[in-house]
Short mmCIF file of C-alpha atoms and ligand atoms in Angstrom, two decimals:
data_model
loop_
_atom_site.label_atom_id
_atom_site.label_comp_id
_atom_site.label_asym_id
_atom_site.label_seq_id
_atom_site.Cartn_x
_atom_site.Cartn_y
_atom_site.Cartn_z
CA MET H 15 10.67 -18.29 -16.99
CA LYS H 16 6.90 -18.99 -17.74
CA ILE H 17 4.81 -15.87 -17.53
CA VAL H 18 1.44 -15.38 -18.16
CA CYS H 19 0.01 -12.29 -19.70
CA TYR H 20 -3.81 -11.87 -19.35
CA GLY H 21 -6.12 -9.80 -21.31
CA VAL H 22 -4.30 -10.11 -25.02
CA ARG H 23 -6.10 -9.62 -27.72
CA PRO H 24 -5.56 -12.02 -30.77
CA ILE H 25 -4.15 -8.56 -32.63
CA GLU H 26 -1.32 -8.42 -30.24
CA GLU H 27 -0.44 -11.97 -30.30
CA PRO H 28 2.26 -11.37 -32.66
CA TYR H 29 3.44 -8.57 -31.12
CA PHE H 30 4.14 -10.99 -27.44
CA GLU H 31 6.35 -13.17 -29.91
CA LYS H 32 7.82 -10.32 -32.00
CA LEU H 33 9.32 -9.04 -28.77
CA ASN H 34 10.46 -12.05 -26.61
CA LYS H 35 13.94 -11.55 -26.96
CA TYR H 36 14.75 -13.06 -23.50
CA ASP H 37 12.75 -16.26 -25.03
CA PHE H 38 10.15 -16.23 -21.83
CA ASP H 39 7.81 -19.32 -21.50
CA LEU H 40 4.70 -17.05 -22.87
CA LYS H 41 1.00 -18.83 -22.02
CA LEU H 42 -0.82 -15.69 -23.71
CA VAL H 43 -4.45 -15.73 -22.08
CA THR H 44 -7.45 -13.65 -23.83
CA GLU H 45 -9.80 -12.84 -20.75
CA PHE H 46 -8.65 -9.65 -18.50
CA LEU H 47 -7.29 -11.50 -14.79
CA THR H 48 -10.58 -11.37 -12.50
CA ASP H 49 -10.88 -13.50 -9.44
CA ASP H 50 -12.82 -16.66 -11.79
CA ASN H 51 -9.42 -17.10 -14.36
CA VAL H 52 -6.84 -17.36 -11.91
CA ASP H 53 -6.03 -20.89 -12.73
CA GLU H 54 -4.46 -20.13 -15.82
CA ALA H 55 -1.31 -19.25 -13.67
CA LYS H 56 -0.88 -22.62 -12.03
CA GLY H 57 2.52 -23.68 -12.74
CA MET H 58 3.85 -20.06 -13.95
CA ASP H 59 6.49 -18.01 -12.47
CA ALA H 60 5.23 -15.14 -13.30
CA ILE H 61 2.07 -13.08 -14.21
CA LEU H 62 1.44 -10.03 -16.63
CA ILE H 63 -1.66 -7.90 -16.76
CA ARG H 64 -3.02 -4.95 -18.26
CA GLY H 65 -5.62 -1.88 -16.73
CA ASN H 66 -8.45 -3.75 -16.91
CA CYS H 67 -7.54 -6.87 -14.76
CA ALA H 68 -8.50 -6.92 -11.60
CA ALA H 69 -5.13 -8.45 -9.31
CA SER H 70 -7.48 -8.45 -5.88
CA ALA H 71 -6.32 -9.32 -2.65
CA LYS H 72 -8.50 -12.64 -2.94
CA ASN H 73 -6.32 -13.93 -6.62
CA LEU H 74 -2.85 -12.20 -5.32
CA LYS H 75 -3.56 -14.81 -2.08
CA ILE H 76 -4.10 -17.76 -4.38
CA PHE H 77 -1.07 -16.62 -6.30
CA ALA H 78 1.28 -16.24 -3.53
CA GLU H 79 -0.19 -19.19 -1.57
CA ASP H 80 -1.31 -21.71 -3.63
CA TYR H 81 1.04 -21.36 -7.02
CA GLY H 82 3.87 -20.06 -5.07
CA ILE H 83 4.17 -16.56 -7.62
CA LYS H 84 6.00 -13.69 -6.66
CA TYR H 85 6.02 -11.43 -9.72
CA VAL H 86 2.78 -9.89 -10.90
CA PHE H 87 3.46 -6.80 -13.27
CA THR H 88 1.21 -4.46 -15.28
CA ARG H 89 1.76 -3.65 -18.63
CA SER H 90 0.22 -0.17 -18.35
CA VAL H 91 1.08 3.06 -16.22
CA GLY H 92 -1.95 3.72 -13.89
CA TYR H 93 -2.20 0.86 -11.16
CA ASN H 94 -5.31 1.33 -9.00
CA HIS H 95 -6.43 -2.10 -10.24
CA ILE H 96 -3.64 -3.93 -7.82
CA ASP H 97 -4.51 -4.55 -4.23
CA LEU H 98 -0.60 -3.29 -3.48
CA LYS H 99 -1.35 -3.43 0.28
CA ALA H 100 -2.28 -6.77 -0.43
CA ALA H 101 0.72 -7.55 -2.30
CA LYS H 102 3.02 -6.53 0.10
CA GLU H 103 1.93 -8.82 2.73
CA LEU H 104 2.14 -11.97 0.58
CA GLY H 105 5.75 -10.87 -0.77
CA ILE H 106 4.39 -10.41 -4.20
CA GLN H 107 6.11 -7.85 -5.82
CA ILE H 108 4.70 -5.45 -8.05
CA ALA H 109 6.07 -3.47 -11.11
CA ARG H 110 4.60 -1.58 -14.05
CA VAL H 111 5.38 0.33 -17.26
CA PRO H 112 5.45 4.42 -16.32
CA ASN H 113 6.43 5.66 -19.80
CA TYR H 114 4.77 4.10 -22.76
CA SER H 115 4.30 6.42 -25.69
CA PRO H 116 2.10 9.48 -24.36
CA TYR H 117 1.22 10.26 -27.40
CA ALA H 118 -1.48 7.10 -27.64
CA VAL H 119 -3.77 9.01 -25.33
CA ALA H 120 -2.57 12.37 -25.80
CA GLU H 121 -3.89 12.28 -29.48
CA LEU H 122 -7.00 10.08 -28.54
CA ALA H 123 -7.61 12.98 -26.18
CA MET H 124 -6.74 15.70 -28.19
CA THR H 125 -9.39 13.78 -30.91
CA LEU H 126 -12.46 13.53 -29.07
CA GLY H 127 -11.78 17.30 -27.41
CA MET H 128 -11.86 18.49 -31.63
CA GLN H 129 -14.64 16.73 -32.46
CA LEU H 130 -17.12 18.45 -29.92
CA PHE H 131 -15.41 21.78 -30.57
CA ARG H 132 -15.81 21.94 -34.00
CA HIS H 133 -19.60 19.84 -33.43
CA THR H 134 -18.00 16.96 -35.93
CA SER H 135 -20.05 14.05 -34.22
CA ILE H 136 -23.53 16.05 -34.70
CA ALA H 137 -23.07 16.95 -38.07
CA THR H 138 -21.70 13.58 -39.15
CA THR H 139 -24.25 11.78 -36.90
CA ASP H 140 -26.99 14.49 -38.97
CA SER H 141 -25.31 13.64 -42.68
CA ALA H 142 -25.62 9.83 -41.99
CA ALA H 143 -29.53 10.51 -41.58
CA GLY H 144 -29.64 12.29 -44.67
CA ASN H 145 -29.86 15.86 -43.03
CA PHE H 146 -27.39 17.74 -44.98
CA LYS H 147 -28.40 21.28 -43.03
CA VAL H 148 -25.41 23.87 -41.35
CA THR H 149 -27.66 24.77 -38.45
CA PRO H 150 -26.70 26.88 -35.39
CA ASN H 151 -25.56 24.84 -33.52
CA LEU H 152 -22.41 23.70 -35.59
CA PHE H 153 -21.11 27.08 -35.56
CA SER H 154 -17.64 26.90 -34.09
CA LYS H 155 -14.43 29.00 -32.40
CA GLU H 156 -11.08 28.35 -34.23
CA ILE H 157 -8.74 26.27 -31.64
CA HIS H 158 -5.77 28.23 -32.78
CA SER H 159 -7.25 31.10 -31.10
CA SER H 160 -8.63 29.32 -28.38
CA THR H 161 -7.27 28.16 -24.93
CA VAL H 162 -7.24 24.44 -23.60
CA GLY H 163 -6.34 23.44 -19.70
CA ILE H 164 -4.96 20.72 -19.23
CA ILE H 165 -5.22 19.15 -15.59
CA GLY H 166 -2.54 17.10 -14.45
CA ALA H 167 0.91 18.24 -17.14
CA GLY H 168 2.84 15.43 -16.34
CA LYS H 169 3.93 12.83 -19.34
CA ILE H 170 0.28 12.53 -21.31
CA GLY H 171 -0.64 15.73 -20.30
CA THR H 172 2.26 17.71 -21.57
CA ALA H 173 2.77 15.43 -24.94
CA GLU H 174 -1.37 16.86 -25.60
CA ALA H 175 -0.09 20.28 -24.56
CA ARG H 176 2.89 19.94 -27.23
CA LEU H 177 0.32 19.01 -29.83
CA TYR H 178 -2.15 22.19 -29.10
CA SER H 179 0.46 24.51 -28.83
CA GLY H 180 1.88 23.11 -32.55
CA MET H 181 -1.50 24.75 -33.64
CA GLY H 182 -0.98 27.87 -32.01
CA THR H 183 -3.62 27.25 -29.37
CA LYS H 184 -2.74 28.85 -25.80
CA VAL H 185 -2.30 26.16 -23.28
CA LEU H 186 -2.58 26.50 -19.73
CA ALA H 187 -2.26 23.77 -16.88
CA SER H 188 -2.71 22.91 -13.30
CA ASP H 189 -0.66 20.46 -11.68
CA SER H 190 0.48 19.71 -8.27
CA HIS H 191 4.28 19.09 -9.24
CA PRO H 192 4.60 21.47 -12.31
CA SER H 193 7.85 20.78 -14.40
CA LYS H 194 9.74 22.20 -16.70
CA GLN H 195 9.38 20.20 -19.29
CA ALA H 196 5.83 21.28 -19.21
CA ALA H 197 6.29 24.69 -18.85
CA GLU H 198 8.18 24.29 -22.62
CA TYR H 199 4.01 24.19 -23.71
CA VAL H 200 1.87 25.33 -20.67
CA GLU H 201 1.51 28.28 -18.54
CA PHE H 202 0.81 27.01 -14.66
CA GLU H 203 -2.29 28.48 -12.98
CA PRO H 204 -4.52 27.99 -10.51
CA LEU H 205 -7.08 25.09 -11.16
CA ASP H 206 -9.82 27.88 -10.61
CA ASP H 207 -8.14 29.94 -13.53
CA VAL H 208 -7.71 27.17 -15.95
CA LEU H 209 -11.17 26.04 -15.31
CA ALA H 210 -12.60 29.46 -16.07
CA LYS H 211 -10.39 30.50 -18.50
CA SER H 212 -10.41 27.31 -20.84
CA ASP H 213 -12.49 26.15 -23.88
CA ILE H 214 -11.19 22.55 -24.28
CA VAL H 215 -10.34 21.13 -20.53
CA SER H 216 -8.41 17.68 -20.87
CA VAL H 217 -7.89 15.66 -17.47
CA HIS H 218 -5.19 13.14 -17.01
CA ILE H 219 -4.26 12.91 -13.08
CA PRO H 220 -3.83 9.53 -11.68
CA TYR H 221 -6.70 7.58 -9.70
CA PHE H 222 -5.29 7.13 -6.36
CA PRO H 223 -7.78 4.59 -4.68
CA GLY H 224 -9.42 6.12 -1.70
CA GLU H 225 -8.06 9.88 -1.87
CA ASN H 226 -9.54 11.60 -5.11
CA GLU H 227 -12.38 9.74 -6.43
CA ASN H 228 -14.62 12.09 -7.79
CA PHE H 229 -11.94 15.13 -8.49
CA ILE H 230 -14.36 16.27 -11.25
CA ASP H 231 -17.62 17.12 -9.37
CA VAL H 232 -20.22 19.77 -9.48
CA ASP H 233 -18.07 22.39 -7.89
CA PHE H 234 -15.31 21.79 -10.72
CA LEU H 235 -18.18 21.62 -13.48
CA LYS H 236 -19.35 25.03 -12.68
CA LYS H 237 -16.26 26.49 -12.60
CA MET H 238 -15.93 25.60 -16.00
CA LYS H 239 -17.57 27.53 -19.35
CA LYS H 240 -20.63 26.79 -20.84
CA SER H 241 -19.44 26.86 -24.00
CA ALA H 242 -16.39 24.47 -22.88
CA ILE H 243 -15.62 20.86 -23.61
CA LEU H 244 -14.36 18.35 -21.01
CA VAL H 245 -12.07 15.32 -21.81
CA ASN H 246 -11.31 12.25 -19.44
CA THR H 247 -9.01 10.15 -20.39
CA ALA H 248 -7.30 9.40 -17.28
CA ARG H 249 -9.53 7.12 -15.45
CA GLY H 250 -13.68 7.02 -14.65
CA GLU H 251 -13.36 7.30 -11.29
CA ILE H 252 -12.06 10.50 -10.84
CA ALA H 253 -15.48 11.86 -12.14
CA ASP H 254 -18.89 12.30 -10.39
CA THR H 255 -20.35 10.41 -13.79
CA LYS H 256 -24.05 11.83 -12.54
CA ALA H 257 -22.55 15.49 -11.78
CA ILE H 258 -21.40 15.39 -15.53
CA VAL H 259 -24.85 13.97 -17.60
CA GLU H 260 -26.54 16.64 -15.18
CA ALA H 261 -24.69 19.20 -16.56
CA VAL H 262 -24.40 18.01 -19.99
CA LYS H 263 -27.99 17.78 -19.50
CA ASN H 264 -28.54 21.76 -18.22
CA GLY H 265 -26.45 23.11 -20.61
CA GLU H 266 -23.38 23.74 -18.11
CA ILE H 267 -20.76 22.45 -20.17
CA ALA H 268 -21.36 22.06 -23.87
CA GLY H 269 -19.86 18.37 -23.88
CA TYR H 270 -18.07 15.78 -22.53
CA ALA H 271 -15.99 12.72 -23.72
CA GLY H 272 -14.25 10.31 -22.10
CA ASP H 273 -12.30 7.27 -22.44
CA VAL H 274 -12.85 5.50 -19.14
CA THR H 275 -16.13 5.35 -17.32
CA VAL H 276 -16.61 3.38 -13.77
CA ASP H 277 -17.69 0.07 -13.04
CA GLU H 278 -15.29 -0.51 -16.17
CA LYS H 279 -15.07 -4.16 -15.53
CA ASP H 280 -18.42 -4.78 -16.30
CA ILE H 281 -18.45 -2.40 -19.22
CA MET H 282 -15.08 -2.46 -21.02
CA GLY H 283 -14.73 -5.20 -23.34
CA HIS H 284 -18.17 -6.21 -23.42
CA GLN H 285 -20.40 -6.03 -26.35
CA PHE H 286 -24.36 -5.08 -25.35
CA ASP H 287 -27.86 -5.38 -27.21
CA SER H 288 -28.83 -2.21 -26.05
CA VAL H 289 -27.47 0.42 -24.43
CA ASP H 290 -30.37 -0.09 -21.55
CA ASP H 291 -28.45 -3.27 -20.91
CA ILE H 292 -25.09 -1.29 -19.21
CA PRO H 293 -24.78 -2.46 -15.92
CA ASN H 294 -24.33 1.24 -14.66
CA ALA H 295 -27.18 3.27 -14.75
CA ASP H 296 -25.29 6.78 -14.41
CA VAL H 297 -23.14 5.30 -17.79
CA ARG H 298 -26.22 4.59 -19.36
CA ASP H 299 -27.24 8.05 -19.01
CA LEU H 300 -24.07 9.25 -20.13
CA VAL H 301 -24.18 7.00 -23.39
CA LYS H 302 -27.58 8.40 -24.37
CA LEU H 303 -26.52 11.89 -24.06
CA TYR H 304 -24.40 11.34 -27.83
CA PRO H 305 -23.62 13.06 -29.95
CA LYS H 306 -22.78 15.57 -26.70
CA VAL H 307 -21.16 12.72 -25.23
CA LEU H 308 -18.76 11.28 -26.79
CA LEU H 309 -17.24 7.55 -25.09
CA THR H 310 -14.49 4.96 -26.19
CA PRO H 311 -13.80 1.74 -24.98
CA HIS H 312 -10.55 1.98 -22.77
CA MET H 313 -8.40 2.52 -26.43
CA GLY H 314 -6.03 5.49 -25.44
CA SER H 315 -3.13 2.97 -25.55
CA PHE H 316 -3.96 0.94 -28.48
CA THR H 317 -1.45 2.03 -30.71
CA GLU H 318 1.07 0.23 -32.22
CA PRO H 319 3.93 2.41 -30.64
CA ALA H 320 2.21 2.28 -27.11
CA LEU H 321 1.66 -1.69 -27.10
CA GLU H 322 5.51 -2.49 -28.26
CA ASP H 323 6.29 -0.44 -25.41
CA MET H 324 4.07 -2.15 -23.20
CA ILE H 325 5.32 -5.37 -24.12
CA SER H 326 9.12 -4.77 -24.47
CA ILE H 327 9.49 -2.64 -21.31
CA SER H 328 7.13 -4.96 -19.70
CA PHE H 329 9.86 -7.70 -20.45
CA GLU H 330 13.02 -5.37 -19.42
CA ASN H 331 10.93 -5.53 -16.55
CA PHE H 332 10.92 -9.06 -16.21
CA HIS H 333 14.38 -9.74 -17.00
CA GLU H 334 15.60 -7.35 -14.85
CA THR H 335 13.81 -8.69 -11.98
CA PHE H 336 14.46 -12.53 -12.81
CA THR H 337 18.31 -11.38 -13.10
CA THR H 338 19.04 -8.70 -9.98
CA GLY H 339 15.76 -9.50 -7.92
CA THR H 340 14.36 -6.21 -8.72
CA ASN H 341 13.77 -3.54 -11.71
CA LYS H 342 13.33 0.41 -11.78
CA ASN H 343 9.74 0.04 -12.13
CA VAL H 344 8.69 -1.89 -8.98
CA LEU H 345 5.90 -0.05 -7.19
CA GLU H 346 6.36 -0.17 -3.72
CA TYR H 347 3.09 0.00 -1.07
CA GLU H 348 2.84 3.33 0.50
CA GLY H 349 0.47 2.56 3.51
N1 NAD W 421 -7.14 6.21 -21.69
C1 NAD W 421 -5.65 5.23 -21.47
O1 NAD W 421 -5.94 4.21 -22.32
C2 NAD W 421 -5.00 5.79 -20.54
C3 NAD W 421 -3.53 5.29 -20.98
C4 NAD W 421 -2.09 5.62 -19.84
C5 NAD W 421 -2.68 6.29 -18.75
N2 NAD W 421 -4.01 6.84 -18.42
C6 NAD W 421 -4.36 6.92 -17.08
O2 NAD W 421 -3.45 8.38 -17.70
C7 NAD W 421 -3.01 8.93 -15.69
C8 NAD W 421 -1.78 10.19 -16.13
O3 NAD W 421 -0.71 9.29 -17.31
P1 NAD W 421 0.83 9.93 -17.41
O4 NAD W 421 1.88 9.04 -17.92
O5 NAD W 421 0.83 11.20 -17.97
O6 NAD W 421 1.09 9.99 -15.44
P2 NAD W 421 2.03 11.10 -15.21
O7 NAD W 421 2.23 10.46 -13.58
O8 NAD W 421 3.68 11.29 -16.00
O9 NAD W 421 1.60 12.38 -15.01
C9 NAD W 421 0.29 12.96 -14.07
C10 NAD W 421 0.41 14.08 -13.92
O10 NAD W 421 -0.70 14.37 -12.93
C11 NAD W 421 -0.21 15.28 -11.76
N3 NAD W 421 -1.59 15.53 -10.48
C12 NAD W 421 -1.54 14.28 -9.42
N4 NAD W 421 -2.68 14.99 -8.71
C13 NAD W 421 -3.11 15.98 -9.13
C14 NAD W 421 -4.18 17.32 -8.97
N5 NAD W 421 -5.14 16.89 -7.95
N6 NAD W 421 -4.03 18.06 -9.73
C15 NAD W 421 -3.25 18.17 -10.31
N7 NAD W 421 -2.15 17.79 -10.96
C16 NAD W 421 -2.11 16.10 -10.32
C17 NAD W 421 1.12 14.64 -10.95
O11 NAD W 421 1.67 15.93 -10.45
C18 NAD W 421 1.32 14.50 -12.83
O12 NAD W 421 1.73 15.75 -13.02
C19 NAD W 421 -2.69 7.80 -15.80
O13 NAD W 421 -2.41 7.58 -13.85
C20 NAD W 421 -3.61 6.95 -15.86
O14 NAD W 421 -4.72 6.65 -15.24
C21 NAD W 421 -4.91 6.16 -19.32
O1 DEZ W 422 -2.92 3.20 -17.26
C1 DEZ W 422 -2.78 2.60 -18.48
O2 DEZ W 422 -1.81 2.50 -19.09
C2 DEZ W 422 -3.87 2.67 -19.41
O3 DEZ W 422 -5.12 3.53 -19.01
C3 DEZ W 422 -4.37 1.14 -19.86
O4 DEZ W 422 -3.96 0.05 -18.66
C4 DEZ W 422 -5.16 0.88 -20.49
O5 DEZ W 422 -6.32 -0.13 -20.46
P1 DEZ W 422 -5.87 -1.43 -20.95
O6 DEZ W 422 -6.10 -1.64 -22.25
O7 DEZ W 422 -4.81 -2.24 -20.38
O8 DEZ W 422 -6.85 -2.43 -19.98
#
């Protein structure tokens, strides 16, 4: 079976080869899938994409009607980059990887939160400029005697809760479907209470296009402590970026860290000559608030265990579908 895999970084290529136990005929393409590079899929039986690839109605139509491709799978947890409605109409099967190492993202979220909590980004920026003074803005609480709030205690949120609870931290959580697994590490409380009590708030809810844009809004931010840190490693679209910029600028929260932004397709994977060249004005303003704002380039899943899971579970998805017609990680459009 011929599979074209989009968004394969050179460092990832040996893993695709090593984990190819079903001997698929793989075509590895470095670029993310866009409407402009659909022709890489010509002659292929199936397509594998990642989070920052866009499976739009336009390119899905070409895959189905011009190339006869019926399978477009993603090696990501999130699937907001796929037009599920169009896929269903075109008879394209979509599947994802719902469960790669959750510690990949959980550890990053914790690292970013701790960096802001202990002011190390401010201190190391100062020392890199030759300033070794212990200034009042470096004064800190300690995490073992503080409270962390997890919003969305699913697989990643629970993994982060476990990490913090291992340090003795009290961990609260808000979740629309509280689980027993999470309850081992968190106390579930209503969202407003979690926001009011937490010193670090870490968000892990999925993005559902048209449903929960700007879940983190002015109101959400006002409910947090002025001394608290907000971390979003989930998706940029669930946050009102302008509201976060204002909240940090006005001291309504102490800092913000994100592994995700809005308009990712124009930002992630690109290198700009200057911050002023970042194409989204709100993201530009956010970046300029460093070191109170820390942004990473959507690298939460960029660890060896996560990468191996993403590839091998995708290959299992293809093998199951090629042998039985479907697989356990198929996504259905629920319009
Ligand atoms: N930064 C990265 O590289 C990276 C990597 C993987 C996943 N993600 C993002 O993280 C998200 C979470 O991943 P996961 O594996 O933990 O998913 P999951 O489905 O296991 O957990 C999500 C949890 O959020 C809860 N939830 C949904 N809406 C909610 C709401 N409004 N309020 C409270 N709780 C709500 C759900 O009940 C569920 O428990 C993904 O959807 C994806 O967008 C980011
Ligand atoms: O949802 C996920 O699995 C991740 O957020 C995501 O896909 C990572 O982004 P990528 O590096 O795959 O573009």
